[in-house]
GROMACS .gro file of C-alpha atoms in nm:
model
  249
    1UNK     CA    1  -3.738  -0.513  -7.912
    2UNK     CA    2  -3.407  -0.600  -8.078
    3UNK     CA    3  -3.192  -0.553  -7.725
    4UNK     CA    4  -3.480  -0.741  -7.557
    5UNK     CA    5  -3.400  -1.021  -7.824
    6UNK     CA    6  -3.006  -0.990  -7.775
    7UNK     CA    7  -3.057  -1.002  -7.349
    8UNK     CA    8  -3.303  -1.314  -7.369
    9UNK     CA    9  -3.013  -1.477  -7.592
   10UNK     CA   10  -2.764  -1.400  -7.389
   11UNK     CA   11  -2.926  -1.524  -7.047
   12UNK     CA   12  -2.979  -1.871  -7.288
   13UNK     CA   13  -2.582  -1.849  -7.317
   14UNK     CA   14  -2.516  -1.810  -7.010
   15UNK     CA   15  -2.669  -2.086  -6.901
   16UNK     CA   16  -2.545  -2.331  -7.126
   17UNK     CA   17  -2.227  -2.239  -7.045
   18UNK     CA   18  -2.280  -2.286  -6.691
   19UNK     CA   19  -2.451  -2.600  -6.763
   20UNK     CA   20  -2.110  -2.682  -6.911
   21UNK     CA   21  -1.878  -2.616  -6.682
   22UNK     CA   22  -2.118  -2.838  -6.425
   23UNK     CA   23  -2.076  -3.120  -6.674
   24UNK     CA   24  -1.702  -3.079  -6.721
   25UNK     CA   25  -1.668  -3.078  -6.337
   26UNK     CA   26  -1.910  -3.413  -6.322
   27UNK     CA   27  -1.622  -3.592  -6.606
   28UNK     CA   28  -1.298  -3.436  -6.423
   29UNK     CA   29  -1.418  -3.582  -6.100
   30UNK     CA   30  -1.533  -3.911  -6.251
   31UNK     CA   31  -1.223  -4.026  -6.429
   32UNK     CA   32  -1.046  -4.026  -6.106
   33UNK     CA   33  -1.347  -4.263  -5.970
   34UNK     CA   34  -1.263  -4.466  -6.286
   35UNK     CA   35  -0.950  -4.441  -6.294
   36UNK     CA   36  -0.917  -4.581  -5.931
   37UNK     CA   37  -1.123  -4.887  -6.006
   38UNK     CA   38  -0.922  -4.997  -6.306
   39UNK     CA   39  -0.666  -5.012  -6.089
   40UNK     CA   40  -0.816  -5.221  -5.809
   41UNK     CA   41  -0.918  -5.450  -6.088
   42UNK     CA   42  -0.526  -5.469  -6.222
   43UNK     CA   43  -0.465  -5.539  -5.865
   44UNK     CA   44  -0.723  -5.795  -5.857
   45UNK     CA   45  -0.694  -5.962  -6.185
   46UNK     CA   46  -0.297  -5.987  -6.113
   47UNK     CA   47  -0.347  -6.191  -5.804
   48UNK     CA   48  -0.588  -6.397  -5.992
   49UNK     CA   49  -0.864  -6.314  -5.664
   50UNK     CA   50  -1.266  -6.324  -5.772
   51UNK     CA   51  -1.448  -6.005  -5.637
   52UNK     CA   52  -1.612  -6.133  -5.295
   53UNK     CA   53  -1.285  -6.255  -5.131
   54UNK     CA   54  -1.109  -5.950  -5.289
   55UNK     CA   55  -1.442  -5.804  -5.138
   56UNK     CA   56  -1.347  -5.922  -4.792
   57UNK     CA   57  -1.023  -5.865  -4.776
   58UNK     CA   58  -1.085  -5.496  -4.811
   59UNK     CA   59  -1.321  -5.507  -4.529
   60UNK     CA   60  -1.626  -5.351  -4.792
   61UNK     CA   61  -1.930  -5.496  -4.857
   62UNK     CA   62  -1.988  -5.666  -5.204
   63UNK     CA   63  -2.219  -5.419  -5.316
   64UNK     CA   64  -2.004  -5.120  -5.240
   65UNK     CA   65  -1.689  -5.272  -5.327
   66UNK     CA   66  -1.873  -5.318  -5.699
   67UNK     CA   67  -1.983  -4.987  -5.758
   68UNK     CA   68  -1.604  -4.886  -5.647
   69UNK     CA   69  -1.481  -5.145  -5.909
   70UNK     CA   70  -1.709  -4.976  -6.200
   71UNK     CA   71  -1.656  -4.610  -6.102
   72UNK     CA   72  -1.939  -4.544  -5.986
   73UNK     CA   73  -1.838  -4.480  -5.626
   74UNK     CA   74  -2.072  -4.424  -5.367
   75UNK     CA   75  -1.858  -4.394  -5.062
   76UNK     CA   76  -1.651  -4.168  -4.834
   77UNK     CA   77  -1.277  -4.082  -4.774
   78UNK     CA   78  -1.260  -4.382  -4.470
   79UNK     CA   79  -1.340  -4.644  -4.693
   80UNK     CA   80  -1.065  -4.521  -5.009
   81UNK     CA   81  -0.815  -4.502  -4.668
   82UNK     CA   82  -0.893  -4.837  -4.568
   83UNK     CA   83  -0.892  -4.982  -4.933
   84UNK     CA   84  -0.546  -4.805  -4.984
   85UNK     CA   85  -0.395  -4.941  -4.694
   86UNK     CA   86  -0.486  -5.301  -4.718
   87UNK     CA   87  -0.419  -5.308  -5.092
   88UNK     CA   88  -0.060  -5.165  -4.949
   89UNK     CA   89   0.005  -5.424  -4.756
   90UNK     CA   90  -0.125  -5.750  -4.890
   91UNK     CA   91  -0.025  -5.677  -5.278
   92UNK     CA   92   0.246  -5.425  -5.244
   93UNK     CA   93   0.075  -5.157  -5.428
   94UNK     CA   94   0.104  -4.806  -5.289
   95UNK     CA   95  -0.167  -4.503  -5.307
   96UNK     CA   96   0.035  -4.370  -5.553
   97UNK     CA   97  -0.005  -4.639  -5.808
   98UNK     CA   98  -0.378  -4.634  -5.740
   99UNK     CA   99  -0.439  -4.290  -5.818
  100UNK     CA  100  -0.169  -4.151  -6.083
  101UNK     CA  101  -0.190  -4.129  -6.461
  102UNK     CA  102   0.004  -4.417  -6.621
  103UNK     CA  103   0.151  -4.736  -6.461
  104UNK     CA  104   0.356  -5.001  -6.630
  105UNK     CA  105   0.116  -5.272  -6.643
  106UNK     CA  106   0.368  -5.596  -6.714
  107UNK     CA  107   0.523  -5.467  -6.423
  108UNK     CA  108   0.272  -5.361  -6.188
  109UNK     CA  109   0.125  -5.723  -6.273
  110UNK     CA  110   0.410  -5.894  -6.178
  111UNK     CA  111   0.497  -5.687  -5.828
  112UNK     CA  112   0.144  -5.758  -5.730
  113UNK     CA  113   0.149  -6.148  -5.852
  114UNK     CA  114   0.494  -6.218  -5.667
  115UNK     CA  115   0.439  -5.961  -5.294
  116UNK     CA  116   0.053  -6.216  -5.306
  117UNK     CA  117   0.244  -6.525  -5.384
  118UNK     CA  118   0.402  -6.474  -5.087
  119UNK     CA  119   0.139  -6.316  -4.844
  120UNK     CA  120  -0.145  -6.533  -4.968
  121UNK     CA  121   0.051  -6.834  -4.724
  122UNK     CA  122   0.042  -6.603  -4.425
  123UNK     CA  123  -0.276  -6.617  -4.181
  124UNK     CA  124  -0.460  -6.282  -4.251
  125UNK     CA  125  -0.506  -6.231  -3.918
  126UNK     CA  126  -0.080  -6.168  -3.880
  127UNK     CA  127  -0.140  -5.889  -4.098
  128UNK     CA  128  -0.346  -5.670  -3.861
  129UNK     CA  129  -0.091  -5.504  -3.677
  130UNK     CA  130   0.034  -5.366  -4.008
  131UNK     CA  131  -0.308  -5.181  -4.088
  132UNK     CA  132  -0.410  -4.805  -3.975
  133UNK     CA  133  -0.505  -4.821  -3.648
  134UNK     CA  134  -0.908  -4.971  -3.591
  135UNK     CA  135  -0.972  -4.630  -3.361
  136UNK     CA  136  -0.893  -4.414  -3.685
  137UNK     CA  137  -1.247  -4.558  -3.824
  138UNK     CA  138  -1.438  -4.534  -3.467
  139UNK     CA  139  -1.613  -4.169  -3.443
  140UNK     CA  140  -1.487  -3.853  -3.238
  141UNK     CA  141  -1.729  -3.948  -2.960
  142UNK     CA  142  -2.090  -4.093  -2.880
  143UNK     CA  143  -2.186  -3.672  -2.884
  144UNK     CA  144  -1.970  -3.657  -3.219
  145UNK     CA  145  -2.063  -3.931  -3.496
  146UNK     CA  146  -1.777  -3.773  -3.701
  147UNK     CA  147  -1.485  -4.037  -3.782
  148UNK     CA  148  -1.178  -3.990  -3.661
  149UNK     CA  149  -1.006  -4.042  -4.017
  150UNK     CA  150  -1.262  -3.797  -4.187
  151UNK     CA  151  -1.160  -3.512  -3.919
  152UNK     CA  152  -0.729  -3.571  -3.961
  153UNK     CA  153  -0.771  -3.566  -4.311
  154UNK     CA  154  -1.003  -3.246  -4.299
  155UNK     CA  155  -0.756  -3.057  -4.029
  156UNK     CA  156  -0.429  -3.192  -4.225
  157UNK     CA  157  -0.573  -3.075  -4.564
  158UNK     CA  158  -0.690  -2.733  -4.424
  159UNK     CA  159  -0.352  -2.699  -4.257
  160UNK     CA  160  -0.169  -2.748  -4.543
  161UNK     CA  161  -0.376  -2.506  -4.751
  162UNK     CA  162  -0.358  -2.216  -4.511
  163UNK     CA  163   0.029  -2.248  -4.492
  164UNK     CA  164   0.038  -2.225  -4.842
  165UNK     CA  165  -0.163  -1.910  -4.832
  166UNK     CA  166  -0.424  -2.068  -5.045
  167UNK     CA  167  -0.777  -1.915  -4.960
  168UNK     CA  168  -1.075  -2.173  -5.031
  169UNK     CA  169  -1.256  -2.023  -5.317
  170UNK     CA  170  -0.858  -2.057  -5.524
  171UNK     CA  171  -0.863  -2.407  -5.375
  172UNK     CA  172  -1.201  -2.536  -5.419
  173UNK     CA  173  -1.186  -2.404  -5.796
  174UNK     CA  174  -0.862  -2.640  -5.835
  175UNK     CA  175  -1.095  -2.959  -5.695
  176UNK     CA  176  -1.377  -2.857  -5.896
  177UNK     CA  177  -1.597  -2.823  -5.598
  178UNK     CA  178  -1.816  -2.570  -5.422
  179UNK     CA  179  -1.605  -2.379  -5.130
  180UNK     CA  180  -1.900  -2.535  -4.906
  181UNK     CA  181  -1.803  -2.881  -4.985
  182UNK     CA  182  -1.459  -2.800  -4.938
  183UNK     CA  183  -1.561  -2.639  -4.630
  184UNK     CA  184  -1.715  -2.973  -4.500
  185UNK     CA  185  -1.399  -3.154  -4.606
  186UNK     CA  186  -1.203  -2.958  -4.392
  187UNK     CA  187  -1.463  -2.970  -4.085
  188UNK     CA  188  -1.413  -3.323  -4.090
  189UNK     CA  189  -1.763  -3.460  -4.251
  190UNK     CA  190  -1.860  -3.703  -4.484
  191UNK     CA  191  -1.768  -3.658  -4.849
  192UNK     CA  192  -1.904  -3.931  -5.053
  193UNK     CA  193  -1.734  -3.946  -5.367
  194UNK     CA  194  -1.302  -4.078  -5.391
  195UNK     CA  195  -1.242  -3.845  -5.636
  196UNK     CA  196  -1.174  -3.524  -5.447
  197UNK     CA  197  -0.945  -3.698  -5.220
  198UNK     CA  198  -0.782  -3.845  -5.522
  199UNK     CA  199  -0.750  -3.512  -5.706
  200UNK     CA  200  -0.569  -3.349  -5.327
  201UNK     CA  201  -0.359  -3.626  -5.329
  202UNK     CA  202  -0.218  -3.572  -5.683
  203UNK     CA  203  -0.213  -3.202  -5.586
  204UNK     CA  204  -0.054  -3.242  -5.277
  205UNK     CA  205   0.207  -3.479  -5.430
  206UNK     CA  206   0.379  -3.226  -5.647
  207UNK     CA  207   0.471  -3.050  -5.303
  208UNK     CA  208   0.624  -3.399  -5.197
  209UNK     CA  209   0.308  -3.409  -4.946
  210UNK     CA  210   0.178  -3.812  -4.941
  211UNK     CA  211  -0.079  -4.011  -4.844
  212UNK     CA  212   0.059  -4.150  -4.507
  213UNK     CA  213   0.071  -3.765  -4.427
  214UNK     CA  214  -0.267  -3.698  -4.400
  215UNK     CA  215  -0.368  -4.033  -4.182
  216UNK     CA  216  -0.031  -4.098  -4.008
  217UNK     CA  217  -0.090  -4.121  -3.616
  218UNK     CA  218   0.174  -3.796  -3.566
  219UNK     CA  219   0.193  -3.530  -3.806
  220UNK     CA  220   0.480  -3.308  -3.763
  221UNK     CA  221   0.379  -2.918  -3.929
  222UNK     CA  222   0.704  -2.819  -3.947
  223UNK     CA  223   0.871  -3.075  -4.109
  224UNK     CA  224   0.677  -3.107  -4.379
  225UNK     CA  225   0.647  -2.749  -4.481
  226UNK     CA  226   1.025  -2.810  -4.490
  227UNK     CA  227   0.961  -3.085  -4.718
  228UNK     CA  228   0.721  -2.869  -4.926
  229UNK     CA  229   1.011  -2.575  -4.919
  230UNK     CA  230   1.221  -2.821  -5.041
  231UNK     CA  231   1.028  -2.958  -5.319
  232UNK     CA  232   0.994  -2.586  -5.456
  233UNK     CA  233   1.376  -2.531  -5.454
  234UNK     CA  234   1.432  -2.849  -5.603
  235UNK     CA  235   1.172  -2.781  -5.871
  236UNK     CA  236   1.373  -2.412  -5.934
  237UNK     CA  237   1.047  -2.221  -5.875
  238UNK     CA  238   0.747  -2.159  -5.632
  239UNK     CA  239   0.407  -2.384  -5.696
  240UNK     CA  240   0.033  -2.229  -5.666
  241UNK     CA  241  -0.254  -2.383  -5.661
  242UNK     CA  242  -0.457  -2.294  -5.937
  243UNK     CA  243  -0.735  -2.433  -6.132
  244UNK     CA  244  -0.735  -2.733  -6.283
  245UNK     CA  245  -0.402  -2.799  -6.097
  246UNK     CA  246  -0.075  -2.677  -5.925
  247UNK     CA  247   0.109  -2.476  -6.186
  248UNK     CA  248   0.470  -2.332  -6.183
  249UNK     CA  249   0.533  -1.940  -6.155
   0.00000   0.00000   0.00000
């Protein structure tokens, strides 16, 4: 009776503790979501902008471009590529800013007040040669609905990982994802929430790997595991990928 007792407690441990972890996963991812929006709003509140031309100058709807704003995303990796490239080139404000920890806010403010100063006096429509190409948001094919952008990123990200000998159970663990959503990340599908892009980005970026490397028309393998060799030497020791982040060993 008494080990029947002890068992029946410990399955209740169990699963709140995996009830936990699921939670802690939910907040980890969501702070980047948050995170991101607080800085579109910097971005917007610096250029003094109300949200529906902000709204269409991101090419988003209203709606969407609101529950981006709040953190509450409820949209893929083509839309956070085509937000992060138009923010880059009307207000100046790279991916970087957009995603990392801390930014100077007096001077982020000003950056983005003086690069919109200027642009906001230039036709919009002179700006479109300077955005990702239109095809990179068309899908594979009429038999493929995939988008293009969703499948680089996917092949980039898996490339990366498998020349860093990272298997995707070591590499899902570090997004706090299920190796099956990783698995459709790779493949090229539909991932509907910013913050596992976010959180490979701020990976990726320790192994001087960027943004324009996973969505750039070329992408040249061997070069940038040169840059990533590099960035080890330079950091005097070899990075793994490990859960909750890269770590040094």
């Amino acid at each position: 009776m008494e080990n029947s007792v002890l068992d029946e407690d410990k399955k209740i441990e169990e699963k709140l503790e995996e009830k936990k972890k699921i939670l802690m996963k939910k907040i980890e991812k969501d702070k980047y979501n948050r995170r991101f929006g607080d800085r579109l709003y910097l971005v917007r509140s610096s250029a003094n902008i109300n949200q529906r031309p902000f709204t269409s100058m991101l090419d988003v709807s209203f709606d969407r471009y609101q529950a981006i704003e709040s953190g509450n995303v409820a949209s893929n990796q083509a839309v956070f590529v085509k937000i992060a490239d138009r923010v880059r080139m009307l207000f100046g404000v790279e991916v970087e800013d957009l995603i990392n920890d801390n930014v100077e806010e007096e001077q982020f403010r000003d950056m983005v007040f003086e690069v919109w100063r200027k642009n906001k006096r230039v036709p919009f429509d002179e700006f479109e040669p300077y955005f990702l190409s239109p095809s990179l948001f068309e899908p594979i094919s009429e038999a493929d609905p995939r988008l293009l952008v969703n499948v680089r990123i996917g092949k980039r990200i898996q490339v990366i990982r498998q020349s860093l000998n990272i298997n995707q159970d070591i590499f899902a663990d570090s997004l706090c994802i299920s190796v099956d959503r990783l698995s459709s990340l790779e493949n090229g599908s539909v991932l509907r929430n910013f913050s596992i892009l976010i959180r490979i980005l701020l990976i990726f970026d320790l192994i001087d790997v960027s943004f324009d490397d996973l969505v750039a028309e070329t992408f040249d393998k061997n070069e940038v595991m040169s840059r990533i060799d590099n960035a080890r030497s330079k950091n005097g020791s070899t990075y793994v990928i490990k859960a909750p982040t890269l770590i040094k060993i």
